[in-house]
Amino acid sequence: MISHQGNIIEIKDNNVKIKIIQQEACKSCSASALCVGEGKERIIDAKMPDNIDLKLGDTVNVIISEEAGLLSVLFAYVIPFILIIISLTVSYILKFSELTAIMIIFLSLIIYFVILYFSKNKLDKKLKISISKMII
């Protein structure tokens, strides 16, 4: 499980925005640059849990399963990298100019992220984020 502490900064309908607070342990983690990172602030969108009464400024614990974390890395970094390599290889094999190759790479990434955007509802089910209210 990946767990971070954060504060509720916005509540709209059934969704909440949470500002992740970097913890001391994050500084020594090798993945901190890809996660919250030193001196960085992350905003996470999540669905409001039915069984918890949340208000602006509440401190919450955001929990993401390791599977969801790995899927996030796959969708955000691995697949786009593979698309770049495939597009570059195809452009090289077909002897396209560098400008054409760059355009093909950008076009493939744009198409990928548009598909990803429209698949947001399906992905939300797989990349479930749990929120628990912290008692201070």
PDB file of C-alpha atoms in Angstrom:
ATOM      1  CA  MET A   1       0.000   0.000   0.000  1.00  0.00           C
ATOM      2  CA  ILE A   2       1.110   3.515  -0.791  1.00  0.00           C
ATOM      3  CA  SER A   3      -0.092   5.994   1.820  1.00  0.00           C
ATOM      4  CA  HIS A   4       0.179   9.777   2.005  1.00  0.00           C
ATOM      5  CA  GLN A   5      -1.222  12.420   4.281  1.00  0.00           C
ATOM      6  CA  GLY A   6      -3.041  15.361   2.739  1.00  0.00           C
ATOM      7  CA  ASN A   7      -5.514  18.190   3.250  1.00  0.00           C
ATOM      8  CA  ILE A   8      -8.887  18.646   1.568  1.00  0.00           C
ATOM      9  CA  ILE A   9      -8.664  21.819  -0.526  1.00  0.00           C
ATOM     10  CA  GLU A  10     -11.873  21.532  -2.557  1.00  0.00           C
ATOM     11  CA  ILE A  11     -15.150  19.658  -2.366  1.00  0.00           C
ATOM     12  CA  LYS A  12     -17.363  19.684  -5.430  1.00  0.00           C
ATOM     13  CA  ASP A  13     -20.386  17.398  -5.799  1.00  0.00           C
ATOM     14  CA  ASN A  14     -19.109  13.900  -5.019  1.00  0.00           C
ATOM     15  CA  ASN A  15     -15.412  14.662  -5.653  1.00  0.00           C
ATOM     16  CA  VAL A  16     -12.647  16.012  -3.442  1.00  0.00           C
ATOM     17  CA  LYS A  17      -9.271  17.553  -4.227  1.00  0.00           C
ATOM     18  CA  ILE A  18      -6.527  16.671  -1.791  1.00  0.00           C
ATOM     19  CA  LYS A  19      -3.182  18.443  -1.490  1.00  0.00           C
ATOM     20  CA  ILE A  20      -0.572  15.835  -0.589  1.00  0.00           C
ATOM     21  CA  ILE A  21       1.819  16.777   2.184  1.00  0.00           C
ATOM     22  CA  GLN A  22       5.383  15.538   1.727  1.00  0.00           C
ATOM     23  CA  GLN A  23       6.481  13.468   4.694  1.00  0.00           C
ATOM     24  CA  GLU A  24       9.986  13.192   6.124  1.00  0.00           C
ATOM     25  CA  ALA A  25      10.259   9.567   4.962  1.00  0.00           C
ATOM     26  CA  CYS A  26       9.705  10.670   1.346  1.00  0.00           C
ATOM     27  CA  LYS A  27      13.110  12.370   1.245  1.00  0.00           C
ATOM     28  CA  SER A  28      14.962   9.069   1.575  1.00  0.00           C
ATOM     29  CA  CYS A  29      12.755   7.153  -0.870  1.00  0.00           C
ATOM     30  CA  SER A  30      14.296   6.540  -4.292  1.00  0.00           C
ATOM     31  CA  ALA A  31      10.904   6.919  -5.993  1.00  0.00           C
ATOM     32  CA  SER A  32      10.146  10.302  -4.407  1.00  0.00           C
ATOM     33  CA  ALA A  33      10.876  12.198  -7.615  1.00  0.00           C
ATOM     34  CA  LEU A  34       8.097  10.282  -9.377  1.00  0.00           C
ATOM     35  CA  CYS A  35       5.779  10.357  -6.405  1.00  0.00           C
ATOM     36  CA  VAL A  36       5.469  13.529  -4.346  1.00  0.00           C
ATOM     37  CA  GLY A  37       9.127  14.520  -4.506  1.00  0.00           C
ATOM     38  CA  GLU A  38      11.101  16.987  -2.470  1.00  0.00           C
ATOM     39  CA  GLY A  39       9.558  20.423  -2.284  1.00  0.00           C
ATOM     40  CA  LYS A  40       6.803  19.413  -4.670  1.00  0.00           C
ATOM     41  CA  GLU A  41       3.126  19.536  -4.001  1.00  0.00           C
ATOM     42  CA  ARG A  42       0.634  17.158  -5.587  1.00  0.00           C
ATOM     43  CA  ILE A  43      -3.103  17.560  -5.964  1.00  0.00           C
ATOM     44  CA  ILE A  44      -5.114  14.347  -6.163  1.00  0.00           C
ATOM     45  CA  ASP A  45      -8.714  14.093  -7.345  1.00  0.00           C
ATOM     46  CA  ALA A  46     -10.757  11.391  -5.619  1.00  0.00           C
ATOM     47  CA  LYS A  47     -14.342  10.368  -5.083  1.00  0.00           C
ATOM     48  CA  MET A  48     -15.861  11.351  -1.758  1.00  0.00           C
ATOM     49  CA  PRO A  49     -16.372   8.285   0.446  1.00  0.00           C
ATOM     50  CA  ASP A  50     -20.008   7.772   1.461  1.00  0.00           C
ATOM     51  CA  ASN A  51     -19.292   6.844   5.051  1.00  0.00           C
ATOM     52  CA  ILE A  52     -17.052   9.817   5.970  1.00  0.00           C
ATOM     53  CA  ASP A  53     -18.095  13.423   6.584  1.00  0.00           C
ATOM     54  CA  LEU A  54     -15.326  15.581   5.085  1.00  0.00           C
ATOM     55  CA  LYS A  55     -14.929  19.350   5.221  1.00  0.00           C
ATOM     56  CA  LEU A  56     -12.455  21.805   3.700  1.00  0.00           C
ATOM     57  CA  GLY A  57      -9.128  21.711   5.529  1.00  0.00           C
ATOM     58  CA  ASP A  58      -9.645  18.216   6.963  1.00  0.00           C
ATOM     59  CA  THR A  59      -6.513  16.103   7.176  1.00  0.00           C
ATOM     60  CA  VAL A  60      -6.959  12.755   5.442  1.00  0.00           C
ATOM     61  CA  ASN A  61      -4.916   9.678   4.688  1.00  0.00           C
ATOM     62  CA  VAL A  62      -4.835   8.810   0.969  1.00  0.00           C
ATOM     63  CA  ILE A  63      -4.235   5.111   0.308  1.00  0.00           C
ATOM     64  CA  ILE A  64      -3.447   3.638  -3.096  1.00  0.00           C
ATOM     65  CA  SER A  65      -2.793  -0.060  -3.648  1.00  0.00           C
ATOM     66  CA  GLU A  66       0.570  -1.078  -5.082  1.00  0.00           C
ATOM     67  CA  GLU A  67      -1.240  -2.511  -8.115  1.00  0.00           C
ATOM     68  CA  ALA A  68      -2.889   0.857  -8.783  1.00  0.00           C
ATOM     69  CA  GLY A  69       0.491   2.573  -8.350  1.00  0.00           C
ATOM     70  CA  LEU A  70       2.130   0.232 -10.851  1.00  0.00           C
ATOM     71  CA  LEU A  71      -0.741   0.667 -13.323  1.00  0.00           C
ATOM     72  CA  SER A  72      -0.379   4.438 -12.999  1.00  0.00           C
ATOM     73  CA  VAL A  73       3.330   4.214 -13.806  1.00  0.00           C
ATOM     74  CA  LEU A  74       2.528   1.927 -16.750  1.00  0.00           C
ATOM     75  CA  PHE A  75      -0.042   4.340 -18.226  1.00  0.00           C
ATOM     76  CA  ALA A  76       1.932   7.519 -17.506  1.00  0.00           C
ATOM     77  CA  TYR A  77       5.507   6.479 -18.359  1.00  0.00           C
ATOM     78  CA  VAL A  78       5.973   2.995 -19.831  1.00  0.00           C
ATOM     79  CA  ILE A  79       3.336   2.981 -22.594  1.00  0.00           C
ATOM     80  CA  PRO A  80       4.220   6.499 -23.852  1.00  0.00           C
ATOM     81  CA  PHE A  81       7.915   5.511 -23.892  1.00  0.00           C
ATOM     82  CA  ILE A  82       7.093   2.374 -25.909  1.00  0.00           C
ATOM     83  CA  LEU A  83       4.982   4.469 -28.315  1.00  0.00           C
ATOM     84  CA  ILE A  84       7.916   6.836 -28.838  1.00  0.00           C
ATOM     85  CA  ILE A  85      10.301   3.943 -29.574  1.00  0.00           C
ATOM     86  CA  ILE A  86       7.836   2.258 -31.957  1.00  0.00           C
ATOM     87  CA  SER A  87       7.094   5.528 -33.781  1.00  0.00           C
ATOM     88  CA  LEU A  88      10.790   6.309 -34.076  1.00  0.00           C
ATOM     89  CA  THR A  89      11.590   2.806 -35.338  1.00  0.00           C
ATOM     90  CA  VAL A  90       8.812   2.859 -37.935  1.00  0.00           C
ATOM     91  CA  SER A  91       9.906   6.316 -39.095  1.00  0.00           C
ATOM     92  CA  TYR A  92      13.501   5.104 -39.404  1.00  0.00           C
ATOM     93  CA  ILE A  93      12.519   1.940 -41.327  1.00  0.00           C
ATOM     94  CA  LEU A  94      10.330   3.932 -43.719  1.00  0.00           C
ATOM     95  CA  LYS A  95      13.134   6.523 -44.082  1.00  0.00           C
ATOM     96  CA  PHE A  96      11.016   9.515 -43.055  1.00  0.00           C
ATOM     97  CA  SER A  97      12.724  12.835 -42.377  1.00  0.00           C
ATOM     98  CA  GLU A  98      13.429  13.838 -38.783  1.00  0.00           C
ATOM     99  CA  LEU A  99      10.636  16.404 -38.849  1.00  0.00           C
ATOM    100  CA  THR A 100       8.155  13.794 -40.061  1.00  0.00           C
ATOM    101  CA  ALA A 101       9.353  11.370 -37.391  1.00  0.00           C
ATOM    102  CA  ILE A 102       8.832  13.988 -34.685  1.00  0.00           C
ATOM    103  CA  MET A 103       5.349  14.718 -36.012  1.00  0.00           C
ATOM    104  CA  ILE A 104       4.505  10.990 -35.983  1.00  0.00           C
ATOM    105  CA  ILE A 105       5.752  10.678 -32.398  1.00  0.00           C
ATOM    106  CA  PHE A 106       3.695  13.667 -31.232  1.00  0.00           C
ATOM    107  CA  LEU A 107       0.621  12.459 -33.111  1.00  0.00           C
ATOM    108  CA  SER A 108       0.866   8.967 -31.593  1.00  0.00           C
ATOM    109  CA  LEU A 109       1.226  10.453 -28.090  1.00  0.00           C
ATOM    110  CA  ILE A 110      -1.694  12.825 -28.628  1.00  0.00           C
ATOM    111  CA  ILE A 111      -3.890   9.947 -29.811  1.00  0.00           C
ATOM    112  CA  TYR A 112      -2.793   7.826 -26.829  1.00  0.00           C
ATOM    113  CA  PHE A 113      -3.555  10.527 -24.249  1.00  0.00           C
ATOM    114  CA  VAL A 114      -6.913  11.333 -25.884  1.00  0.00           C
ATOM    115  CA  ILE A 115      -7.847   7.641 -25.683  1.00  0.00           C
ATOM    116  CA  LEU A 116      -6.633   7.594 -22.083  1.00  0.00           C
ATOM    117  CA  TYR A 117      -8.749  10.658 -21.285  1.00  0.00           C
ATOM    118  CA  PHE A 118     -11.898   9.103 -22.707  1.00  0.00           C
ATOM    119  CA  SER A 119     -11.164   5.870 -20.818  1.00  0.00           C
ATOM    120  CA  LYS A 120     -11.097   7.806 -17.553  1.00  0.00           C
ATOM    121  CA  ASN A 121     -14.228   6.157 -16.133  1.00  0.00           C
ATOM    122  CA  LYS A 122     -12.881   2.643 -16.714  1.00  0.00           C
ATOM    123  CA  LEU A 123      -9.505   3.593 -15.275  1.00  0.00           C
ATOM    124  CA  ASP A 124     -11.082   5.154 -12.180  1.00  0.00           C
ATOM    125  CA  LYS A 125     -12.493   1.739 -11.291  1.00  0.00           C
ATOM    126  CA  LYS A 126      -9.075   0.072 -11.592  1.00  0.00           C
ATOM    127  CA  LEU A 127      -7.069   2.867  -9.973  1.00  0.00           C
ATOM    128  CA  LYS A 128      -9.135   3.156  -6.821  1.00  0.00           C
ATOM    129  CA  ILE A 129      -8.018   5.696  -4.227  1.00  0.00           C
ATOM    130  CA  SER A 130      -9.179   5.206  -0.637  1.00  0.00           C
ATOM    131  CA  ILE A 131      -9.543   8.095   1.770  1.00  0.00           C
ATOM    132  CA  SER A 132      -9.697   7.880   5.538  1.00  0.00           C
ATOM    133  CA  LYS A 133     -10.122  10.840   7.866  1.00  0.00           C
ATOM    134  CA  MET A 134      -7.259  11.373  10.290  1.00  0.00           C
ATOM    135  CA  ILE A 135      -8.120  12.101  13.878  1.00  0.00           C
ATOM    136  CA  ILE A 136      -5.855  14.781  15.268  1.00  0.00           C
TER     137      ILE A 136
END
